[in-house]
mmCIF file of C-alpha atoms in Angstrom:
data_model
loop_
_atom_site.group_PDB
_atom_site.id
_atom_site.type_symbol
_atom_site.label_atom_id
_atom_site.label_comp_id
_atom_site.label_asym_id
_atom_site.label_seq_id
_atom_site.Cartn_x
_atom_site.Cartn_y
_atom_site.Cartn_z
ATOM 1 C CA UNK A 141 -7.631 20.685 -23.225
ATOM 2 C CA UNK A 142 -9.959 18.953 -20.807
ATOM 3 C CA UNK A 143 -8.922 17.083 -17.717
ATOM 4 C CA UNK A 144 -11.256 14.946 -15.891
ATOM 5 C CA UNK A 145 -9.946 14.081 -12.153
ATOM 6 C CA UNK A 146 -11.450 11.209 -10.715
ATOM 7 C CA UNK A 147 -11.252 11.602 -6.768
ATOM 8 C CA UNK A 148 -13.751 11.356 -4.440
ATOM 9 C CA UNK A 149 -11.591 12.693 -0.999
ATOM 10 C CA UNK A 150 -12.378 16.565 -1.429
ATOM 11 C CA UNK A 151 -9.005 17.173 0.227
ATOM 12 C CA UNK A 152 -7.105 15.192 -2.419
ATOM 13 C CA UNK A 153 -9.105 16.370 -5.962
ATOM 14 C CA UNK A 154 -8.653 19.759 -4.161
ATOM 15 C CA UNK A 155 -4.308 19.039 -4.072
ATOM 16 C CA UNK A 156 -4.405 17.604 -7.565
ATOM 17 C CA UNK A 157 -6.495 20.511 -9.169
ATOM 18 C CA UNK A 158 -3.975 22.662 -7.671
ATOM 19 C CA UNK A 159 -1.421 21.267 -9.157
ATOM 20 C CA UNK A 160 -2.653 21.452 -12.927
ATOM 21 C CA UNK A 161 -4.125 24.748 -13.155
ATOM 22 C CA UNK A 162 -0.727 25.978 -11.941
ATOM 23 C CA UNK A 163 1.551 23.915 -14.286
ATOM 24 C CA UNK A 164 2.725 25.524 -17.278
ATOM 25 C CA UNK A 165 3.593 21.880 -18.970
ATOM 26 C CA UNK A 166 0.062 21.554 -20.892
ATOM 27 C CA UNK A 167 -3.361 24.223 -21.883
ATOM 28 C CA UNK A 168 -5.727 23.242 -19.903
ATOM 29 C CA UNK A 169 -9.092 24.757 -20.726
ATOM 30 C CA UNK A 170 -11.331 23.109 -18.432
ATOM 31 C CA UNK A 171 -11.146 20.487 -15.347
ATOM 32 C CA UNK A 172 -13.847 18.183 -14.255
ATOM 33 C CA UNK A 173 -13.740 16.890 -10.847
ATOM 34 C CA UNK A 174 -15.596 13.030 -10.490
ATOM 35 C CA UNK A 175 -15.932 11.549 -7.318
ATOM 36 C CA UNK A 176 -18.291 8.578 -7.935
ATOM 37 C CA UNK A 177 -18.576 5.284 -10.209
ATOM 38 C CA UNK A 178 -22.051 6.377 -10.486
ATOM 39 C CA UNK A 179 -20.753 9.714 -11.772
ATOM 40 C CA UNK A 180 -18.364 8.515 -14.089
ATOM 41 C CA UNK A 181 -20.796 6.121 -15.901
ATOM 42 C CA UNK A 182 -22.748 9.216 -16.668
ATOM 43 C CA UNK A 183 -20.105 11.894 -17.382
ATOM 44 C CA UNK A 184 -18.394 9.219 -19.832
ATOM 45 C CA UNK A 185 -21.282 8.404 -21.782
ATOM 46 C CA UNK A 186 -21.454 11.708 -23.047
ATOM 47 C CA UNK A 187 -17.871 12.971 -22.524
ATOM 48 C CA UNK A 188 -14.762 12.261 -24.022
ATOM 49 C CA UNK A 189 -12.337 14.264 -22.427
ATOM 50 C CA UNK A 190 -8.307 14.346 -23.435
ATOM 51 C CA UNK A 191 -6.533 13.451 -20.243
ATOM 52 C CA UNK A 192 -8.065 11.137 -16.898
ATOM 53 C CA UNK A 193 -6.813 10.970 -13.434
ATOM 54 C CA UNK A 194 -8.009 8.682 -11.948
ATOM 55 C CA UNK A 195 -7.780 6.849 -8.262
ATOM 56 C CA UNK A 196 -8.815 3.483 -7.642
ATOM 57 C CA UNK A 197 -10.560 3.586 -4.412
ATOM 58 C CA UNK A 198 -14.380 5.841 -4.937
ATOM 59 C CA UNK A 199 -16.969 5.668 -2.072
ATOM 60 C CA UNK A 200 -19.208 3.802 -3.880
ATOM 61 C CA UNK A 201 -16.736 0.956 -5.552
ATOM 62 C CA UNK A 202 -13.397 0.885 -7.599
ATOM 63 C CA UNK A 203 -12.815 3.376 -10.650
ATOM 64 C CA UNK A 204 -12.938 0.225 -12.850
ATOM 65 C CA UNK A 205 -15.775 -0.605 -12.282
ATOM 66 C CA UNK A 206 -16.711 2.216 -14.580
ATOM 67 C CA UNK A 207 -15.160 0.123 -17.405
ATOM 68 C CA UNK A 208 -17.625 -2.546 -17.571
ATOM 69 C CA UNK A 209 -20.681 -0.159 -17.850
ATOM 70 C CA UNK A 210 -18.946 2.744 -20.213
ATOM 71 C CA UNK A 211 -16.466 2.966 -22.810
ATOM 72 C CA UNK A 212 -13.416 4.974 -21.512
ATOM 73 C CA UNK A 213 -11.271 5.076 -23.974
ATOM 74 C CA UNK A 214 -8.853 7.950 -22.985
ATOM 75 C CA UNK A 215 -5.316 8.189 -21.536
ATOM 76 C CA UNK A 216 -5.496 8.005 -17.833
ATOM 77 C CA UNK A 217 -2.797 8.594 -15.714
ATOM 78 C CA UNK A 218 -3.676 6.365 -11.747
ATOM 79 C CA UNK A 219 -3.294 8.190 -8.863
ATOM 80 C CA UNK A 220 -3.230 5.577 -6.123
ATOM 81 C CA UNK A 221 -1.884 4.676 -2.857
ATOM 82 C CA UNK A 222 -2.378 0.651 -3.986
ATOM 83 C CA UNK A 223 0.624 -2.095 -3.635
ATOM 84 C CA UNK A 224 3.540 -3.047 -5.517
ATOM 85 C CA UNK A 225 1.679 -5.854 -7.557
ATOM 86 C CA UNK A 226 -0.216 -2.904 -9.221
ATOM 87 C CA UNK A 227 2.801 -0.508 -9.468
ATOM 88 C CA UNK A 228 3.988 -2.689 -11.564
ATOM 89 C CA UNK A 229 1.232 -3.474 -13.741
ATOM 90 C CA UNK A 230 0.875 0.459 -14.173
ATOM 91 C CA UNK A 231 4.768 0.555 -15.190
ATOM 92 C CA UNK A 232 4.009 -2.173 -17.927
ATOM 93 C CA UNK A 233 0.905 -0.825 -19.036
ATOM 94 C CA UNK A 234 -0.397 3.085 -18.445
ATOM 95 C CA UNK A 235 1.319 6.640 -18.940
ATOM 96 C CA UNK A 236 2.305 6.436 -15.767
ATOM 97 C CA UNK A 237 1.278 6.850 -11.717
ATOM 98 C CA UNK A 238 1.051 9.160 -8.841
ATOM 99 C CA UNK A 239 1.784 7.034 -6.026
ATOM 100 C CA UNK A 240 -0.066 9.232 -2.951
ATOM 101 C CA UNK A 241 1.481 10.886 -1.469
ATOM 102 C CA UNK A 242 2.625 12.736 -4.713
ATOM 103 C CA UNK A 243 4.275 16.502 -5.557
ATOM 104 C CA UNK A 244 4.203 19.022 -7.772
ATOM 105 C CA UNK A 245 6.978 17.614 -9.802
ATOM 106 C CA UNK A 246 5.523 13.924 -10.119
ATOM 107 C CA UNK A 247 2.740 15.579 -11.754
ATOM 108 C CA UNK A 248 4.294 17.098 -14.388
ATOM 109 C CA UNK A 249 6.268 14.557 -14.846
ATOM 110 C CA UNK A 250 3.695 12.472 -15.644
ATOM 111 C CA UNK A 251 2.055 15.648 -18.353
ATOM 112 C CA UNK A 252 6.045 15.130 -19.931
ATOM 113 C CA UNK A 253 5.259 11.774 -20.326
ATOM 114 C CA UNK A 254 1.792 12.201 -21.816
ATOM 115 C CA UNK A 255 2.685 14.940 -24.587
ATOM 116 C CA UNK A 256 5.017 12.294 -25.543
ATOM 117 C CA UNK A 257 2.700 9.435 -26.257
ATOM 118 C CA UNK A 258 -1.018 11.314 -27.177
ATOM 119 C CA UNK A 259 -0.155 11.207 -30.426
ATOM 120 C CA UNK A 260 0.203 7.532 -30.649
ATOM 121 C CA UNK A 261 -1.871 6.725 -27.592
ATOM 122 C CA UNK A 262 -3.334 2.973 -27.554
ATOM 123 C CA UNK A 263 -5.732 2.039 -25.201
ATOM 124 C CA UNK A 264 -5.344 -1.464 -25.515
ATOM 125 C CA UNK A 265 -2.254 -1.273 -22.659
ATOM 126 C CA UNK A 266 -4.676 0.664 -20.336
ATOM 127 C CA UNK A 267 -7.068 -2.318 -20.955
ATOM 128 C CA UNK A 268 -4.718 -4.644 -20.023
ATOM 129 C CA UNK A 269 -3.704 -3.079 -16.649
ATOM 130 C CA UNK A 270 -7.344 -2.960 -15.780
ATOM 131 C CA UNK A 271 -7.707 -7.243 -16.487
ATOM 132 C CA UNK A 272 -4.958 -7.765 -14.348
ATOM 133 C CA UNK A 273 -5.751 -5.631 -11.359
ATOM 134 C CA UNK A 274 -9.460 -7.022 -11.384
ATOM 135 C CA UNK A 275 -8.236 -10.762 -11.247
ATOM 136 C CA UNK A 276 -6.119 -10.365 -8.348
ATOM 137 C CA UNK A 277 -7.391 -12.429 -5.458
ATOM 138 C CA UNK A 278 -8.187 -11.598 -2.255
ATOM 139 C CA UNK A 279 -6.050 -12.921 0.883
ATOM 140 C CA UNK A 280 -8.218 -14.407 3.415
ATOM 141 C CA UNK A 281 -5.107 -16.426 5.869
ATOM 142 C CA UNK A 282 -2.520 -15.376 6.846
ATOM 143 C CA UNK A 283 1.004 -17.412 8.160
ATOM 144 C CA UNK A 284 2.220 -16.086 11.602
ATOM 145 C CA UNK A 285 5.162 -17.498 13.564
ATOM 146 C CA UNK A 286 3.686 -19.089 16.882
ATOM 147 C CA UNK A 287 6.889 -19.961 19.459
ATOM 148 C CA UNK A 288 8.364 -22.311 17.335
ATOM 149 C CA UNK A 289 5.300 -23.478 15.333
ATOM 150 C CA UNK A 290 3.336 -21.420 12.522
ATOM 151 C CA UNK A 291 -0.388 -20.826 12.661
ATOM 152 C CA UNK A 292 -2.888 -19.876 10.202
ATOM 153 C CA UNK A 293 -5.181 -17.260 11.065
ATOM 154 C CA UNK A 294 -8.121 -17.276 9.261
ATOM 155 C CA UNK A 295 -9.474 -13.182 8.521
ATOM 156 C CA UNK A 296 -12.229 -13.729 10.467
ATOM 157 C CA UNK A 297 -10.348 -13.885 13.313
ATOM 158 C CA UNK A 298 -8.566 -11.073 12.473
ATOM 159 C CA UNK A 299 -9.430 -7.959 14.557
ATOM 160 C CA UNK A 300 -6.875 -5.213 13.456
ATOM 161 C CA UNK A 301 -3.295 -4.651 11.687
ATOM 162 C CA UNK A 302 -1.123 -2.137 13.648
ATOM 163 C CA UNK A 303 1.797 -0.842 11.956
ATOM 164 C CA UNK A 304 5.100 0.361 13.911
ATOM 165 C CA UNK A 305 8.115 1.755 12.689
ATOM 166 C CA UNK A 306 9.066 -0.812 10.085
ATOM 167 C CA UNK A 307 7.109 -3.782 11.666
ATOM 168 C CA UNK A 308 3.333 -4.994 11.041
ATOM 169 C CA UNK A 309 1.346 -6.662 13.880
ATOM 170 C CA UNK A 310 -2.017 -8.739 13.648
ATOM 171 C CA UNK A 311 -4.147 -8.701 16.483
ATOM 172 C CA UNK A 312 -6.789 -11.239 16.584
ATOM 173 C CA UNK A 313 -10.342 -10.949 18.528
ATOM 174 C CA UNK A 314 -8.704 -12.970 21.342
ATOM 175 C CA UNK A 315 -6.726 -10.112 21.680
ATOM 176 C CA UNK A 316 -3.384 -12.175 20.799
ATOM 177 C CA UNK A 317 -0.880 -10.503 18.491
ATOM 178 C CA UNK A 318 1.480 -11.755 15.902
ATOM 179 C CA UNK A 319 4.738 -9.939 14.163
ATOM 180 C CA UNK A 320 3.438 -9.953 10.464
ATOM 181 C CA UNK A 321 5.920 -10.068 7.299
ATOM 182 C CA UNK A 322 4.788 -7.699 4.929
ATOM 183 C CA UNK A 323 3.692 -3.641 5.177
ATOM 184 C CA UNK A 324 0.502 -1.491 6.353
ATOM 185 C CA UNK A 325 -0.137 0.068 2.970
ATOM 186 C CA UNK A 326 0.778 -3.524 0.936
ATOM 187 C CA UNK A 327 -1.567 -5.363 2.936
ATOM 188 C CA UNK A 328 -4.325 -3.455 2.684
ATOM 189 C CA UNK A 329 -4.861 -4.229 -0.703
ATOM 190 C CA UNK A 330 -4.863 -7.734 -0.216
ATOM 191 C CA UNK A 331 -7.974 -7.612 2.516
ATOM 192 C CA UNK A 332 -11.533 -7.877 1.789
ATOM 193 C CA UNK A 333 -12.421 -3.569 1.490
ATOM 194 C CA UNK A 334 -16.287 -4.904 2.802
ATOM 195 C CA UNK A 335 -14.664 -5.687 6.003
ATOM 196 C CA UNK A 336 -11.802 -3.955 6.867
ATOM 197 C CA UNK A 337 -10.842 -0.502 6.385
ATOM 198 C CA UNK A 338 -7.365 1.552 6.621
ATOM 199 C CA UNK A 339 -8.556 4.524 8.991
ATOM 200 C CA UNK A 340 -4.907 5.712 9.027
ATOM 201 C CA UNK A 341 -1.026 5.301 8.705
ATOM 202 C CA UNK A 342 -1.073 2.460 11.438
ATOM 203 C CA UNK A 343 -4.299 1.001 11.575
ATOM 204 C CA UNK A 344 -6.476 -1.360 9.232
ATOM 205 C CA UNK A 345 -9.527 -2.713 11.509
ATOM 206 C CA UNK A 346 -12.117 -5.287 10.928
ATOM 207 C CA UNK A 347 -15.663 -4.059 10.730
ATOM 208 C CA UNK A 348 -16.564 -6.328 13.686
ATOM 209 C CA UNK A 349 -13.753 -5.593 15.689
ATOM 210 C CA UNK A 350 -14.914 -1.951 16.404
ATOM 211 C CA UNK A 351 -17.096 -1.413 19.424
ATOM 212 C CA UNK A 352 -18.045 2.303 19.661
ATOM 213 C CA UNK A 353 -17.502 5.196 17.293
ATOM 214 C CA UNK A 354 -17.143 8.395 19.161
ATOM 215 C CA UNK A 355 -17.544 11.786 16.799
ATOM 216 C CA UNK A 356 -15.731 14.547 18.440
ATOM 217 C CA UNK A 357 -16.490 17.044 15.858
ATOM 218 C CA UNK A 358 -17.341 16.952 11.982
ATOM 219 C CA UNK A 359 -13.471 16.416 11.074
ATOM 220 C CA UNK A 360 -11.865 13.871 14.012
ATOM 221 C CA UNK A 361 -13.922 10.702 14.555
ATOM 222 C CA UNK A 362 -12.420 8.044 16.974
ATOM 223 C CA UNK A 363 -12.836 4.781 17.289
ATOM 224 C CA UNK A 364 -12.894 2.269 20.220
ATOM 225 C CA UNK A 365 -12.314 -1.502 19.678
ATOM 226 C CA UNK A 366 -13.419 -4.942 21.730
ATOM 227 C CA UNK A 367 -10.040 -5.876 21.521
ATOM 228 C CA UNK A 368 -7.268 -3.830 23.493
ATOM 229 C CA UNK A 369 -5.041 -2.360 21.031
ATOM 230 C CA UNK A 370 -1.539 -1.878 20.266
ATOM 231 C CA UNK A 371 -0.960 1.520 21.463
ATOM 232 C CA UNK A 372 -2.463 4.370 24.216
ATOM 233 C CA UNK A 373 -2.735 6.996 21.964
ATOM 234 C CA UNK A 374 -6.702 6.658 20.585
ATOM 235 C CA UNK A 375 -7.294 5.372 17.094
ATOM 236 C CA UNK A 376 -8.575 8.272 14.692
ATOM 237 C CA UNK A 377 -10.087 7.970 11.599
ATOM 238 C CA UNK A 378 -7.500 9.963 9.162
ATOM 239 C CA UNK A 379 -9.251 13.186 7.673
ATOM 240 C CA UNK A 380 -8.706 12.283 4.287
ATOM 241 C CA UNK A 381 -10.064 8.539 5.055
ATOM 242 C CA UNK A 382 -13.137 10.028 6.521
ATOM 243 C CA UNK A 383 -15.417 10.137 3.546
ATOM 244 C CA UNK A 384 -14.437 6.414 2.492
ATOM 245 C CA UNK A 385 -15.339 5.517 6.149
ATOM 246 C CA UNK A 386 -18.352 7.005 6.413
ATOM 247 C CA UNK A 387 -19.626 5.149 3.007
ATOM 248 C CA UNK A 388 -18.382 1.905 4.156
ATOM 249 C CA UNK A 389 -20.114 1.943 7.693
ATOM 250 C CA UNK A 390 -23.573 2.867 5.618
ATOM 251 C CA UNK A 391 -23.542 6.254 7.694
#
């Protein structure tokens, strides 16, 4: 059986490969490791493998991108850390999903789950889960309690979300700060990925909101804003973000 693992964090594909050459749930013969949208539009027009996983978020684009240039016509089983408006379409419409960060048991869970449907395995449900996660819209205001007014804050003006303990701040490039209602890792997949970018558990900055960019060594990069931020400890760029980051500052 051949299992193609679509990952482009070397950290992460690394974890999952792990995982399934050490399960005993399925025969794997071989495993393919794709980290691109440029190398999935080649590998799949030649390959037809029996089993995808697949993340959303490549350095060069989203996985589905892949869709409109190849025909993929496989199960796939999403590995993703995206928010609970795609969780659900996944529950409606694919095998299943490894929401990061994932064990050893979701994954074979998930291989259960796919020895029980390969047999009768339509792609026309994986089809429709892809339509619906490429027309969600992008959020560009956002409503944030003011004294006892509310303001609009355009995401322009938006310099940085800082999450803390349960509670989500948004700091503007005046340097003011607003409690937000809603969560670090929801959020971030309702922001434009061009201009901001989640460098870790409690930060998603704006492109224009960082000042310097100070490499301490090839794994810990930190970054210094024009805006004071939320905490003293320095912002780092989370290892397994730093590839991403990299490829969306052009470096």
């Amino acid at each position: 059986m051949h299992i193609v693992v679509v990952e482009d964090e070397d950290l992460a594909a690394d974890y999952l490969m792990s995982m399934l050459r050490d399960q005993d749930v399925i025969a794997i013969t071989n495993i393919t490791r794709l980290a691109s949208v440029h190398e999935m539009v080649s590998f799949f027009s030649k390959e037809k493998p029996d089993l995808i996983f697949m993340d959303i978020h490549l350095g060069d684009g989203k996985s589905l991108e892949a869709f409109t240039q190849t025909d993929i016509s496989v199960p796939i089983i999403f590995t993703t850390a995206y928010d609970d408006y795609a969780i659900q379409v996944f529950k409606h419409f694919t095998i299943d999903y490894l929401l990061k960060p994932f064990e050893a048991k979701d994954v074979m869970e998930a291989l259960h789950k796919y020895t029980q449907i390969k047999t009768n395995f339509s792609f026309y449900n994986t089809a429709k889960s892809i339509e619906a996660l490429e027309s969600k819209t992008q959020q560009d205001r956002f409503l944030v309690n003011s004294g006892h007014h509310l303001k609009s804050i355009d995401s322009t003006e938006v310099a940085f979300f800082y999450s803390e303990g349960k509670n989500l701040f948004l700091f503007t490039n005046h340097s003011e700060n607003y409690l937000y209602n809603d969560t670090l890792r929801d959020i971030s997949e309702k922001l434009n990925p061009e201009v901001f970018f989640k460098v870790s558990r409690n930060y998603i900055v704006h492109i224009n909101a960082i000042k310097e960019i100070i490499k301490h060594n090839s794994q810990k990069i930190e970054l210094r804003l024009k805006v004071a931020h939320a905490s003293e400890k320095p912002i780092v760029v989370s290892k397994f973000a730093l590839k991403r980051f990299k490829t969306w500052l052009n470096w």
